[in-house]
mmCIF file of C-alpha atoms and ligand atoms in Angstrom:
data_model
loop_
_atom_site.group_PDB
_atom_site.id
_atom_site.type_symbol
_atom_site.label_atom_id
_atom_site.label_comp_id
_atom_site.label_asym_id
_atom_site.label_seq_id
_atom_site.Cartn_x
_atom_site.Cartn_y
_atom_site.Cartn_z
ATOM 1 C CA MET A 1 -89.687 -96.644 96.737
ATOM 2 C CA SER A 2 -86.930 -95.803 94.289
ATOM 3 C CA PRO A 3 -84.618 -92.895 95.094
ATOM 4 C CA GLU A 4 -85.818 -91.311 91.854
ATOM 5 C CA ALA A 5 -89.455 -91.229 93.050
ATOM 6 C CA SER A 6 -91.067 -87.885 92.579
ATOM 7 C CA PHE A 7 -94.180 -86.426 94.138
ATOM 8 C CA VAL A 8 -97.061 -84.441 92.725
ATOM 9 C CA VAL A 9 -97.005 -82.013 95.687
ATOM 10 C CA PRO A 10 -94.091 -81.204 98.014
ATOM 11 C CA ALA A 11 -93.431 -84.209 100.313
ATOM 12 C CA PRO A 12 -93.705 -83.572 104.076
ATOM 13 C CA GLU A 13 -90.424 -83.098 105.887
ATOM 14 C CA THR A 14 -89.154 -85.775 108.253
ATOM 15 C CA VAL A 15 -89.861 -84.633 111.819
ATOM 16 C CA SER A 16 -87.053 -85.406 114.273
ATOM 17 C CA LEU A 17 -85.635 -84.497 117.675
ATOM 18 C CA PRO A 18 -82.035 -84.066 118.834
ATOM 19 C CA VAL A 19 -80.511 -86.855 120.938
ATOM 20 C CA ILE A 20 -78.285 -86.106 123.928
ATOM 21 C CA GLY A 21 -74.730 -87.337 123.283
ATOM 22 C CA SER A 22 -75.285 -88.044 119.591
ATOM 23 C CA ALA A 23 -74.992 -86.153 116.319
ATOM 24 C CA ALA A 24 -77.785 -88.347 114.914
ATOM 25 C CA ARG A 25 -81.426 -87.426 115.553
ATOM 26 C CA PHE A 26 -84.531 -89.347 116.637
ATOM 27 C CA PRO A 27 -87.031 -89.552 113.741
ATOM 28 C CA VAL A 28 -90.656 -89.193 114.832
ATOM 29 C CA ARG A 29 -93.322 -91.556 113.490
ATOM 30 C CA ARG A 30 -96.364 -91.087 115.755
ATOM 31 C CA VAL A 31 -97.136 -89.100 118.905
ATOM 32 C CA TYR A 32 -99.382 -90.904 121.389
ATOM 33 C CA CYS A 33 -100.621 -89.262 124.578
ATOM 34 C CA VAL A 34 -102.054 -90.782 127.757
ATOM 35 C CA GLY A 35 -105.074 -89.125 129.338
ATOM 36 C CA ARG A 36 -105.586 -88.904 133.112
ATOM 37 C CA ASN A 37 -102.503 -90.558 134.562
ATOM 38 C CA TYR A 38 -101.953 -88.648 137.827
ATOM 39 C CA LEU A 39 -104.640 -88.723 140.531
ATOM 40 C CA ALA A 40 -104.175 -85.094 141.592
ATOM 41 C CA HIS A 41 -104.740 -83.932 137.990
ATOM 42 C CA ILE A 42 -107.842 -86.127 137.589
ATOM 43 C CA ARG A 43 -109.237 -84.538 140.748
ATOM 44 C CA GLU A 44 -108.470 -80.977 139.636
ATOM 45 C CA MET A 45 -110.271 -81.716 136.329
ATOM 46 C CA LYS A 46 -113.168 -83.451 138.187
ATOM 47 C CA GLU A 47 -113.723 -85.723 135.221
ATOM 48 C CA ALA A 48 -113.218 -89.383 136.082
ATOM 49 C CA GLU A 49 -115.753 -91.552 137.840
ATOM 50 C CA ASP A 50 -113.328 -94.370 138.528
ATOM 51 C CA GLU A 51 -109.849 -93.103 139.359
ATOM 52 C CA ARG A 52 -108.260 -96.425 138.402
ATOM 53 C CA ASP A 53 -109.767 -96.676 134.912
ATOM 54 C CA PRO A 54 -107.495 -98.312 132.329
ATOM 55 C CA PRO A 55 -105.276 -95.767 130.541
ATOM 56 C CA PHE A 56 -106.724 -94.226 127.380
ATOM 57 C CA PHE A 57 -104.817 -92.781 124.491
ATOM 58 C CA PHE A 58 -105.132 -90.058 121.894
ATOM 59 C CA GLN A 59 -102.707 -88.808 119.248
ATOM 60 C CA LYS A 60 -101.188 -85.566 118.111
ATOM 61 C CA PRO A 61 -99.922 -85.194 114.540
ATOM 62 C CA ARG A 62 -96.155 -85.633 114.355
ATOM 63 C CA ASP A 63 -95.713 -82.246 112.691
ATOM 64 C CA ALA A 64 -97.220 -80.665 115.832
ATOM 65 C CA ILE A 65 -93.769 -81.124 117.390
ATOM 66 C CA VAL A 66 -91.760 -77.999 118.153
ATOM 67 C CA GLU A 67 -88.294 -78.053 119.648
ATOM 68 C CA ASP A 68 -86.757 -76.660 122.801
ATOM 69 C CA GLY A 69 -86.378 -72.878 122.631
ATOM 70 C CA ALA A 70 -89.219 -72.342 120.164
ATOM 71 C CA THR A 71 -91.822 -69.612 120.250
ATOM 72 C CA VAL A 72 -95.320 -71.083 119.986
ATOM 73 C CA PRO A 73 -97.903 -68.614 118.693
ATOM 74 C CA TYR A 74 -101.108 -68.398 120.728
ATOM 75 C CA PRO A 75 -103.314 -70.653 118.544
ATOM 76 C CA PRO A 76 -106.629 -69.813 116.917
ATOM 77 C CA ASP A 77 -109.943 -71.219 118.162
ATOM 78 C CA THR A 78 -109.299 -70.832 121.914
ATOM 79 C CA ASP A 79 -109.435 -68.394 124.810
ATOM 80 C CA ASP A 80 -108.079 -70.950 127.282
ATOM 81 C CA PHE A 81 -104.672 -72.150 126.037
ATOM 82 C CA GLN A 82 -103.057 -74.400 128.684
ATOM 83 C CA TYR A 83 -99.836 -76.351 129.392
ATOM 84 C CA GLU A 84 -99.382 -79.905 130.687
ATOM 85 C CA ILE A 85 -95.828 -81.057 131.532
ATOM 86 C CA GLU A 86 -95.253 -84.726 130.670
ATOM 87 C CA LEU A 87 -92.495 -87.361 130.510
ATOM 88 C CA VAL A 88 -92.090 -88.529 126.909
ATOM 89 C CA VAL A 89 -91.175 -92.137 126.084
ATOM 90 C CA ALA A 90 -89.289 -92.641 122.801
ATOM 91 C CA VAL A 91 -89.889 -96.086 121.275
ATOM 92 C CA GLY A 92 -86.830 -97.719 119.700
ATOM 93 C CA ALA A 93 -88.046 -101.148 118.586
ATOM 94 C CA HIS A 94 -91.128 -102.870 117.202
ATOM 95 C CA ALA A 95 -93.517 -103.851 120.004
ATOM 96 C CA ARG A 96 -96.825 -105.641 119.632
ATOM 97 C CA ASP A 97 -98.672 -107.121 122.609
ATOM 98 C CA VAL A 98 -95.619 -106.975 124.864
ATOM 99 C CA SER A 99 -95.810 -107.732 128.588
ATOM 100 C CA VAL A 100 -94.938 -105.198 131.271
ATOM 101 C CA GLY A 101 -91.682 -107.105 131.751
ATOM 102 C CA GLU A 102 -90.797 -106.868 128.065
ATOM 103 C CA ALA A 103 -91.746 -103.198 127.689
ATOM 104 C CA PHE A 104 -88.410 -101.592 128.623
ATOM 105 C CA GLY A 105 -86.806 -103.562 125.768
ATOM 106 C CA ALA A 106 -88.787 -101.471 123.278
ATOM 107 C CA ILE A 107 -87.762 -98.089 124.735
ATOM 108 C CA TYR A 108 -84.955 -96.031 123.185
ATOM 109 C CA GLY A 109 -85.042 -93.130 125.608
ATOM 110 C CA TYR A 110 -86.958 -90.331 127.286
ATOM 111 C CA GLY A 111 -87.634 -86.648 126.953
ATOM 112 C CA ILE A 112 -89.739 -83.790 128.265
ATOM 113 C CA GLY A 113 -92.911 -82.756 126.482
ATOM 114 C CA ILE A 114 -95.636 -80.172 126.975
ATOM 115 C CA ASP A 115 -99.115 -81.309 125.935
ATOM 116 C CA LEU A 116 -100.462 -77.914 124.840
ATOM 117 C CA THR A 117 -104.244 -77.897 125.068
ATOM 118 C CA ARG A 118 -107.134 -75.706 123.946
ATOM 119 C CA ARG A 119 -108.949 -76.420 127.206
ATOM 120 C CA ASP A 120 -112.210 -74.757 126.170
ATOM 121 C CA ARG A 121 -112.392 -76.919 123.041
ATOM 122 C CA GLN A 122 -111.395 -80.056 124.988
ATOM 123 C CA ARG A 123 -114.142 -79.534 127.580
ATOM 124 C CA GLU A 124 -116.677 -78.804 124.842
ATOM 125 C CA CYS A 125 -115.767 -82.014 122.994
ATOM 126 C CA GLY A 126 -115.938 -84.033 126.223
ATOM 127 C CA GLY A 127 -119.330 -82.558 127.085
ATOM 128 C CA LYS A 128 -120.687 -83.548 123.669
ATOM 129 C CA ARG A 129 -118.945 -86.952 123.722
ATOM 130 C CA LEU A 130 -116.932 -85.950 120.666
ATOM 131 C CA PRO A 131 -113.257 -86.748 119.995
ATOM 132 C CA TRP A 132 -110.646 -84.467 121.592
ATOM 133 C CA GLU A 133 -108.916 -83.436 118.326
ATOM 134 C CA ALA A 134 -109.960 -79.782 118.460
ATOM 135 C CA GLY A 135 -108.623 -79.496 121.983
ATOM 136 C CA LYS A 136 -105.440 -81.543 121.656
ATOM 137 C CA SER A 137 -104.257 -82.206 118.118
ATOM 138 C CA PHE A 138 -103.666 -78.774 116.613
ATOM 139 C CA ASP A 139 -100.593 -77.221 114.988
ATOM 140 C CA ARG A 140 -97.559 -76.761 117.277
ATOM 141 C CA SER A 141 -99.339 -78.483 120.192
ATOM 142 C CA ALA A 142 -96.434 -80.806 121.057
ATOM 143 C CA PRO A 143 -93.253 -79.053 122.255
ATOM 144 C CA CYS A 144 -90.613 -81.712 122.931
ATOM 145 C CA GLY A 145 -87.103 -81.509 124.355
ATOM 146 C CA PRO A 146 -84.100 -83.576 123.240
ATOM 147 C CA ILE A 147 -84.235 -87.351 123.745
ATOM 148 C CA THR A 148 -81.951 -88.845 126.414
ATOM 149 C CA PRO A 149 -81.059 -92.492 125.682
ATOM 150 C CA ALA A 150 -82.305 -94.929 128.339
ATOM 151 C CA GLY A 151 -79.669 -95.402 131.035
ATOM 152 C CA ALA A 152 -77.902 -92.132 130.197
ATOM 153 C CA GLY A 153 -80.245 -89.910 132.235
ATOM 154 C CA GLY A 154 -82.724 -90.107 135.076
ATOM 155 C CA ASP A 155 -85.043 -92.880 136.278
ATOM 156 C CA PRO A 156 -88.363 -92.922 134.364
ATOM 157 C CA MET A 157 -90.064 -94.534 137.368
ATOM 158 C CA ARG A 158 -89.337 -91.730 139.860
ATOM 159 C CA GLY A 159 -88.119 -88.153 140.041
ATOM 160 C CA ALA A 160 -89.527 -84.641 140.204
ATOM 161 C CA ILE A 161 -91.529 -83.300 137.251
ATOM 162 C CA THR A 162 -92.192 -79.549 137.321
ATOM 163 C CA LEU A 163 -93.302 -76.621 135.209
ATOM 164 C CA SER A 164 -92.970 -72.915 135.784
ATOM 165 C CA VAL A 165 -94.517 -69.914 134.062
ATOM 166 C CA ASN A 166 -92.417 -66.711 134.103
ATOM 167 C CA GLY A 167 -90.307 -68.177 136.912
ATOM 168 C CA VAL A 168 -93.250 -69.160 139.130
ATOM 169 C CA GLU A 169 -93.680 -72.904 139.676
ATOM 170 C CA THR A 170 -97.229 -74.017 138.829
ATOM 171 C CA GLN A 171 -96.895 -77.784 138.390
ATOM 172 C CA ARG A 172 -94.989 -80.197 140.638
ATOM 173 C CA GLY A 173 -95.315 -83.940 140.838
ATOM 174 C CA ASP A 174 -93.217 -87.086 140.866
ATOM 175 C CA LEU A 175 -92.997 -89.694 138.113
ATOM 176 C CA ALA A 176 -93.722 -92.294 140.829
ATOM 177 C CA GLN A 177 -97.250 -90.823 141.093
ATOM 178 C CA MET A 178 -98.258 -92.088 137.637
ATOM 179 C CA ILE A 179 -101.334 -94.305 137.917
ATOM 180 C CA TRP A 180 -99.995 -96.370 134.990
ATOM 181 C CA ASN A 181 -96.189 -96.379 134.978
ATOM 182 C CA VAL A 182 -93.967 -96.365 131.885
ATOM 183 C CA PRO A 183 -93.789 -100.142 131.209
ATOM 184 C CA GLU A 184 -97.520 -100.525 131.943
ATOM 185 C CA ILE A 185 -98.310 -97.768 129.420
ATOM 186 C CA VAL A 186 -96.127 -99.344 126.722
ATOM 187 C CA SER A 187 -97.641 -102.783 127.370
ATOM 188 C CA ASN A 188 -101.203 -101.408 127.283
ATOM 189 C CA LEU A 189 -100.657 -99.381 124.105
ATOM 190 C CA SER A 190 -98.982 -102.325 122.355
ATOM 191 C CA ARG A 191 -102.154 -104.390 122.755
ATOM 192 C CA SER A 192 -104.017 -101.991 120.455
ATOM 193 C CA TYR A 193 -101.301 -100.766 118.085
ATOM 194 C CA ASP A 194 -98.063 -101.855 116.454
ATOM 195 C CA LEU A 195 -95.485 -99.689 118.201
ATOM 196 C CA GLU A 196 -92.546 -98.890 115.932
ATOM 197 C CA PRO A 197 -89.204 -97.092 116.216
ATOM 198 C CA GLY A 198 -89.891 -93.360 116.143
ATOM 199 C CA ASP A 199 -93.093 -93.464 118.171
ATOM 200 C CA LEU A 200 -93.339 -91.037 121.084
ATOM 201 C CA ILE A 201 -95.668 -91.479 124.055
ATOM 202 C CA MET A 202 -96.548 -88.508 126.278
ATOM 203 C CA THR A 203 -97.360 -90.081 129.641
ATOM 204 C CA GLY A 204 -99.804 -87.659 131.291
ATOM 205 C CA THR A 205 -99.498 -84.626 133.527
ATOM 206 C CA PRO A 206 -99.479 -83.977 137.296
ATOM 207 C CA ALA A 207 -101.706 -81.359 138.934
ATOM 208 C CA GLY A 208 -101.347 -77.623 138.443
ATOM 209 C CA VAL A 209 -102.275 -77.137 134.787
ATOM 210 C CA GLY A 210 -103.278 -73.645 133.822
ATOM 211 C CA PRO A 211 -103.602 -70.989 131.117
ATOM 212 C CA VAL A 212 -100.903 -68.931 129.398
ATOM 213 C CA ARG A 213 -100.818 -65.554 127.660
ATOM 214 C CA PRO A 214 -98.723 -64.183 124.790
ATOM 215 C CA GLY A 215 -95.240 -63.363 126.098
ATOM 216 C CA ASP A 216 -95.227 -66.054 128.805
ATOM 217 C CA CYS A 217 -92.038 -68.113 129.215
ATOM 218 C CA ILE A 218 -92.712 -71.750 130.145
ATOM 219 C CA VAL A 219 -89.976 -74.021 131.522
ATOM 220 C CA GLY A 220 -90.566 -77.732 132.107
ATOM 221 C CA ALA A 221 -88.066 -79.902 133.985
ATOM 222 C CA ILE A 222 -87.806 -83.585 134.870
ATOM 223 C CA ASP A 223 -85.068 -84.966 137.150
ATOM 224 C CA GLY A 224 -82.310 -86.389 134.987
ATOM 225 C CA PHE A 225 -83.908 -85.420 131.684
ATOM 226 C CA GLY A 226 -83.034 -81.729 131.468
ATOM 227 C CA THR A 227 -85.372 -78.869 130.743
ATOM 228 C CA LEU A 228 -87.667 -77.681 127.958
ATOM 229 C CA THR A 229 -88.319 -73.978 127.409
ATOM 230 C CA ILE A 230 -90.926 -72.380 125.146
ATOM 231 C CA THR A 231 -92.247 -68.855 124.776
ATOM 232 C CA ILE A 232 -95.852 -68.081 123.885
ATOM 233 C CA GLY A 233 -96.077 -65.775 120.883
ATOM 234 C CA ASP A 234 -98.767 -63.406 119.687
ATOM 235 C CA ARG A 235 -102.242 -64.651 118.900
ATOM 236 C CA GLU A 236 -102.570 -66.220 115.438
ATOM 237 C CA LYS A 237 -105.213 -64.784 113.156
HETATM 238 MN MN1 MN B 301 -101.818 -84.457 128.714
#
């Protein structure tokens, strides 16, 4: 496309995240999410028949990303707005049908994400065997902290992952409890999609998910990858 190209409506902005130790930012292409990746969360949701099912994936729109420190308005179309703390994998290279052994080569870094969920809509969709979009893929549903380059932070295979609401810890797990670990997720996803630089993968949440109210302060933390703080704003019309 020539630099002089013009558009008939305003072009979407490039979505990006800050990178620890760099003035340059991480541009976001796609946001994939893994469903059901910690046993204790599967059990609290009482939704899987086989607890070792292959991982499954859904997406959030990239412009659903909000940055650390943001206020996220309580969204429309729900009375059960919930958090899920998750390790985020940031893809840095093309990957298609890569093995588990090759997967780390495609990873740029890691971050903390919160998979915000309209739980009532998600359960409704599941009950009717409909896609999860209404429950998962809405505006501002993907808060994401800064990206830490691989090797510059914690170990994506182990380490505490926690979330607190108004200073009270509600979620606690360990990255080692993932049913499908980081390289297995990347390998699995790359069998179905071309992974490209800029892709993010939210890797599932441990037990302890729950609802929030306007005014709540939510802090996620993962060992070696910092923290992510958001505040829930007033209900949107
Ligand atoms: Mn999730």
